[in-house]
PDB file of C-alpha atoms and ligand atoms in Angstrom:
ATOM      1  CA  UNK A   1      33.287 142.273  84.746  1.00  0.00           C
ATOM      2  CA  UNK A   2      36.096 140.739  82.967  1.00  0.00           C
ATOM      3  CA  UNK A   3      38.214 144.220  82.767  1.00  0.00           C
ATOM      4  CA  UNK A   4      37.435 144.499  86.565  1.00  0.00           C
ATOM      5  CA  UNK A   5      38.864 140.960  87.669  1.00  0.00           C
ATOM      6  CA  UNK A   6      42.116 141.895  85.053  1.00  0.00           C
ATOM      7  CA  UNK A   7      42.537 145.443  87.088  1.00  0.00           C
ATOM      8  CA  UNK A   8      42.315 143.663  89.904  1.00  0.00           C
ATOM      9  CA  UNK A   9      44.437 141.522  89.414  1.00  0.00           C
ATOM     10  CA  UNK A  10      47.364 143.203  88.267  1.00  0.00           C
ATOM     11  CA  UNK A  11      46.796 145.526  91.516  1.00  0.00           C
ATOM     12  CA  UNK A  12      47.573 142.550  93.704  1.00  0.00           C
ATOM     13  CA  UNK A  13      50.589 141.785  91.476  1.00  0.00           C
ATOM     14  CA  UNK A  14      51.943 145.324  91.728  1.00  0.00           C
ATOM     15  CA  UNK A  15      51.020 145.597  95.699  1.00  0.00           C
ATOM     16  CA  UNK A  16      53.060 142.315  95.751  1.00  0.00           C
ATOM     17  CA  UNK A  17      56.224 143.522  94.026  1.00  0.00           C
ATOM     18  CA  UNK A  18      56.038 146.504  95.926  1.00  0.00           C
ATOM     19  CA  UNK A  19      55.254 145.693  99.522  1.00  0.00           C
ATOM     20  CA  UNK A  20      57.014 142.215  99.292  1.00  0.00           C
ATOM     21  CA  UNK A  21      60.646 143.391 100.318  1.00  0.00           C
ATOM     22  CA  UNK A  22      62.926 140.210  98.507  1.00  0.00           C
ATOM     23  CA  UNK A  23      64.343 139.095 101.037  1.00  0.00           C
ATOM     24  CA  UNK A  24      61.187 138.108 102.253  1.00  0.00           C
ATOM     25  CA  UNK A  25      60.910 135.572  99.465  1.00  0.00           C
ATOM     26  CA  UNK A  26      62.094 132.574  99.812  1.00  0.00           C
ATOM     27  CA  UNK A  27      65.363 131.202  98.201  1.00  0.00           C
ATOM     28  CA  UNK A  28      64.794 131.053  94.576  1.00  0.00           C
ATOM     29  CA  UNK A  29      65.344 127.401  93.400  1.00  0.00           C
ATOM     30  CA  UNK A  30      68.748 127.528  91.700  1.00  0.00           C
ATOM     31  CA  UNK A  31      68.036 127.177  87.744  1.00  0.00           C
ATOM     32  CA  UNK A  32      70.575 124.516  86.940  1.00  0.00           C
ATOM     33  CA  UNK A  33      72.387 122.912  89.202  1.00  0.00           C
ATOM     34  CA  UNK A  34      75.901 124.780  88.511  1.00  0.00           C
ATOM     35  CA  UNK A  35      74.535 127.711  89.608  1.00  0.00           C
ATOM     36  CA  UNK A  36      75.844 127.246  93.388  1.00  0.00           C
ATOM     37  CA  UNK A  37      79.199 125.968  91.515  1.00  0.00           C
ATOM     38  CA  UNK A  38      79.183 128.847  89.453  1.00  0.00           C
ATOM     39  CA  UNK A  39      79.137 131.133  92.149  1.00  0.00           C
ATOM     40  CA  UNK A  40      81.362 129.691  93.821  1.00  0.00           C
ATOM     41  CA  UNK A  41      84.090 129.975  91.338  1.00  0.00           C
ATOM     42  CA  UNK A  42      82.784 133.795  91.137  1.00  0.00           C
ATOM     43  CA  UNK A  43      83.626 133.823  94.927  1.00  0.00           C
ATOM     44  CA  UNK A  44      87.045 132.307  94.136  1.00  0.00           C
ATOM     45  CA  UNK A  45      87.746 134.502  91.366  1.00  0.00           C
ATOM     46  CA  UNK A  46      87.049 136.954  93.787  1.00  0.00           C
ATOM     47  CA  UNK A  47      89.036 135.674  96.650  1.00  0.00           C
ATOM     48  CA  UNK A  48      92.108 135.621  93.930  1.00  0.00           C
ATOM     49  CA  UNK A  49      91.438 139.313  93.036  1.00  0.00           C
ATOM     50  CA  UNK A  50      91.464 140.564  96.539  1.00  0.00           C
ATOM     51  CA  UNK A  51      94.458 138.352  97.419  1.00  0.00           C
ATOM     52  CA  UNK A  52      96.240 140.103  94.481  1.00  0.00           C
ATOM     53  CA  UNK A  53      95.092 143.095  95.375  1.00  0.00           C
ATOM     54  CA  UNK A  54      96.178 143.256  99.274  1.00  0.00           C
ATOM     55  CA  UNK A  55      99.541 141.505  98.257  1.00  0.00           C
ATOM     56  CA  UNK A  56     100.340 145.110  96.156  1.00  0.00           C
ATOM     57  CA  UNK A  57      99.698 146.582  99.264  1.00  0.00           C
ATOM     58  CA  UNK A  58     102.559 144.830 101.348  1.00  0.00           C
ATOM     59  CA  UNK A  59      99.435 143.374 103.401  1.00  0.00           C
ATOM     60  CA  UNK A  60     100.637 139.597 102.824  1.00  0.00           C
ATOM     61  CA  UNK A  61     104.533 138.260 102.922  1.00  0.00           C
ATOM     62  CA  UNK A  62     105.464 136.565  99.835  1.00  0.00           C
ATOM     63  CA  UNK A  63     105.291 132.879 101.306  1.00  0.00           C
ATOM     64  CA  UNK A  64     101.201 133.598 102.395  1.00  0.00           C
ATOM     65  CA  UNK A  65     100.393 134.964  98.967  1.00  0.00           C
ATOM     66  CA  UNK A  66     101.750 132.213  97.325  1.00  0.00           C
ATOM     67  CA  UNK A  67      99.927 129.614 100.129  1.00  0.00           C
ATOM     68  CA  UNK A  68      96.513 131.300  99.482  1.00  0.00           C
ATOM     69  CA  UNK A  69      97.182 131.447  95.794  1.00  0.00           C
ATOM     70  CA  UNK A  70      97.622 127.994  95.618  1.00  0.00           C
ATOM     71  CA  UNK A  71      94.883 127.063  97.604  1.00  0.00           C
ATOM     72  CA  UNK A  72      92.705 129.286  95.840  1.00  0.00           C
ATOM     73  CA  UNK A  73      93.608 127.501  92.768  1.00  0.00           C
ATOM     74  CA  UNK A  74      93.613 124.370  93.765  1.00  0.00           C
ATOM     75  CA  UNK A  75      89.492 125.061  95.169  1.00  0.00           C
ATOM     76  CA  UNK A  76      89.005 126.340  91.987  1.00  0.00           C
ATOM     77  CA  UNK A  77      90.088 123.445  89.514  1.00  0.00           C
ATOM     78  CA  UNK A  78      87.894 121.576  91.971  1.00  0.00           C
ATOM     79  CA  UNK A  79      85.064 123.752  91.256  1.00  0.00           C
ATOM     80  CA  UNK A  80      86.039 123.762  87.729  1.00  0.00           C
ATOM     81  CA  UNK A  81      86.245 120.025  87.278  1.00  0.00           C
ATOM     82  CA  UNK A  82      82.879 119.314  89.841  1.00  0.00           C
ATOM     83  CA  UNK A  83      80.982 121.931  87.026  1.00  0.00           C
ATOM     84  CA  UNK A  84      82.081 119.832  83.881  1.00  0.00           C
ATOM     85  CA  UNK A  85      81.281 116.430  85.526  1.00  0.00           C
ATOM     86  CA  UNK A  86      77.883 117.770  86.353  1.00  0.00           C
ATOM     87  CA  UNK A  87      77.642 119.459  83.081  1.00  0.00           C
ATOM     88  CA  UNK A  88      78.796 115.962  81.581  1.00  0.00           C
ATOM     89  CA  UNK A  89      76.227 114.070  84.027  1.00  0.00           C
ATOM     90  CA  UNK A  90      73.575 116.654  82.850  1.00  0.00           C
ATOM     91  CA  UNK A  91      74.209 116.173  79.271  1.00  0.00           C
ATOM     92  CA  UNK A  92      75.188 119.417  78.564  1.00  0.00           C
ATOM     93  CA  UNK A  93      77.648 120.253  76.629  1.00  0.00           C
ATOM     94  CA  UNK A  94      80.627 121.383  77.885  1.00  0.00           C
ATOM     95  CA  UNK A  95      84.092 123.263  76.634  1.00  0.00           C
ATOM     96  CA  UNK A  96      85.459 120.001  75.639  1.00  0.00           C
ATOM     97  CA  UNK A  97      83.447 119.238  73.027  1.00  0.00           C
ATOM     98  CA  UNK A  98      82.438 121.615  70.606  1.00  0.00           C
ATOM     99  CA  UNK A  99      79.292 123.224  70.067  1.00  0.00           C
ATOM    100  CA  UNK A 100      77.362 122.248  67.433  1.00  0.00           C
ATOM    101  CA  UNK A 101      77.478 124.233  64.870  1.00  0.00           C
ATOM    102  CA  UNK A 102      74.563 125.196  63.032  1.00  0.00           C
ATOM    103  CA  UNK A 103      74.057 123.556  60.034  1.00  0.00           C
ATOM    104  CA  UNK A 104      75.303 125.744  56.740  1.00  0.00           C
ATOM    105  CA  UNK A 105      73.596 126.957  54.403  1.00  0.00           C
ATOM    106  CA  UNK A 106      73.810 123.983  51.574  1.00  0.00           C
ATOM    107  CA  UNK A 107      76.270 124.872  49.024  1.00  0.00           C
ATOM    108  CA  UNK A 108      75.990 124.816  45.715  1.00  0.00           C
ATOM    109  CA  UNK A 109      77.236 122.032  43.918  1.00  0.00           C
ATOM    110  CA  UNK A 110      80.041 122.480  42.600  1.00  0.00           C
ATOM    111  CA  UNK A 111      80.305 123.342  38.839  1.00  0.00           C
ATOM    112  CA  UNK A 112      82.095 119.982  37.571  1.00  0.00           C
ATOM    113  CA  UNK A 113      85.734 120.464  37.995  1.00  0.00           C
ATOM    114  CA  UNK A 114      87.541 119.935  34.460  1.00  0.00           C
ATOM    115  CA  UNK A 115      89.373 116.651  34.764  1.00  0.00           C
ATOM    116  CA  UNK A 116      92.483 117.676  34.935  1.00  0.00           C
ATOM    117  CA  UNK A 117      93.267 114.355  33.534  1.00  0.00           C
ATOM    118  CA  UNK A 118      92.160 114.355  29.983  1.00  0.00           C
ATOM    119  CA  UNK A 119      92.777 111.733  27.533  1.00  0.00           C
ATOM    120  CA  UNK A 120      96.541 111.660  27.248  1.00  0.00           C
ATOM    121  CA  UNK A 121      96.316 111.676  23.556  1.00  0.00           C
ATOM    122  CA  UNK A 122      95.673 115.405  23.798  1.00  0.00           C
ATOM    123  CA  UNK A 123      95.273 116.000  19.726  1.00  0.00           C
ATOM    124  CA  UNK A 124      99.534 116.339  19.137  1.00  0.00           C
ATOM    125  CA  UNK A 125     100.469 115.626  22.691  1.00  0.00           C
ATOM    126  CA  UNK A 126     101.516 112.041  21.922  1.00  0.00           C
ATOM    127  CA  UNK A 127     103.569 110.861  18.914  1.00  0.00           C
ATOM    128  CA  UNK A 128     101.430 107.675  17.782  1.00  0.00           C
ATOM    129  CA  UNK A 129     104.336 106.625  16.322  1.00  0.00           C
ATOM    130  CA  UNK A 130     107.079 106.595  18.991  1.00  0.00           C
ATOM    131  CA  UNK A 131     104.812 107.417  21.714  1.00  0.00           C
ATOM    132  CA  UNK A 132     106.991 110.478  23.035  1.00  0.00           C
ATOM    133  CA  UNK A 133     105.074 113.143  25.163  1.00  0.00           C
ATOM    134  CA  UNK A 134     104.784 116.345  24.545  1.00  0.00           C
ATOM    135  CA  UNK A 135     103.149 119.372  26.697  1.00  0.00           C
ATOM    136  CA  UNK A 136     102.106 121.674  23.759  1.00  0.00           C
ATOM    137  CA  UNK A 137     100.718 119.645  20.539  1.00  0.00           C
ATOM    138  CA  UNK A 138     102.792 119.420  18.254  1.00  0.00           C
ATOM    139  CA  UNK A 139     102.741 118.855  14.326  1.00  0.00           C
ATOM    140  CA  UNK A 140     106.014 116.727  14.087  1.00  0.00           C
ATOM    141  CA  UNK A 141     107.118 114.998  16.839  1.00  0.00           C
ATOM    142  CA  UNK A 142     110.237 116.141  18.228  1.00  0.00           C
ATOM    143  CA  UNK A 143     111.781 112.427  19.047  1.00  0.00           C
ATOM    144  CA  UNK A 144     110.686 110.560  15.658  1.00  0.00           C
ATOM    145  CA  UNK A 145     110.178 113.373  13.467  1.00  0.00           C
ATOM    146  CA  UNK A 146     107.126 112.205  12.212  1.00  0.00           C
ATOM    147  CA  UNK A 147     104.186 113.355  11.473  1.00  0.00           C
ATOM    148  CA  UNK A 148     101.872 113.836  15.050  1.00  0.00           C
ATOM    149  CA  UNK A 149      98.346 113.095  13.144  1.00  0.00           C
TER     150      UNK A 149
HETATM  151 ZN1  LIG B   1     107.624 110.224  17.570  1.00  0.00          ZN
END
């Protein structure tokens, strides 16, 4: 009975998709709310392509293509800035501020770095007598003459 009433069932679903012509159906509920904005900046995008393209043909004057253009443009950082304010009012994150990026792997800790500041009396650095510095250790110091112990 059960396999019957599945059959069924995805009959009707099939006879739907296939008898149901879309445009029967009624407007889909946009998914986010920038969809309409989104295609609208398609349809400006578009609008910008065919004004480009029509102006290589000679079909437009210099002064209209650059009108349009601009207008074009100008509807378009509208869009653009109407989609981030939504985006902003929708939480969502928007080009401004950076995704967040996924956390990285933890690193390993890093193997102790060796001081690079060891005890200045490096054995023969120093002269403990007249306190004169050295870079290599040295068995006599070079200022007093003495013995570096
Ligand atoms: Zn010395």
């Amino acid at each position: 009975m059960t396999i019957v009433l599945i059959v069924g069932v995805t009959l009707a679903a099939l006879f739907y998709t296939l008898f149901v012509r879309p445009q029967d159906l009624p407007e889909p509920i946009p998914v986010s709310p920038l969809a309409h904005l989104e295609d609208r900046k398609a349809a400006i995008y578009e609008n910008l392509r065919d004004l480009q393209f029509e102006y290589r043909l000679g079909k437009l004057s210099d002064a209209d293509y650059q009108a349009t253009k601009l207008a074009l443009q100008k509807e378009l950082a509208g869009v653009l800035a109407e989609m981030e304010s939504t985006a902003a009012q929708l939480g969502l994150i928007t080009k401004r501020t950076p995704a967040v990026k996924p956390p990285r792997k933890p690193m390993a800790p890093k193997a102790e770095a060796p001081s690079k500041k060891l005890p200045v009396a490096a054995a023969g650095t120093v002269c403990p007598h007249c306190g004169a510095e050295f870079e290599k250790p040295l068995r006599f110091c070079g200022e007093c003459g003495k013995a570096m112990a």
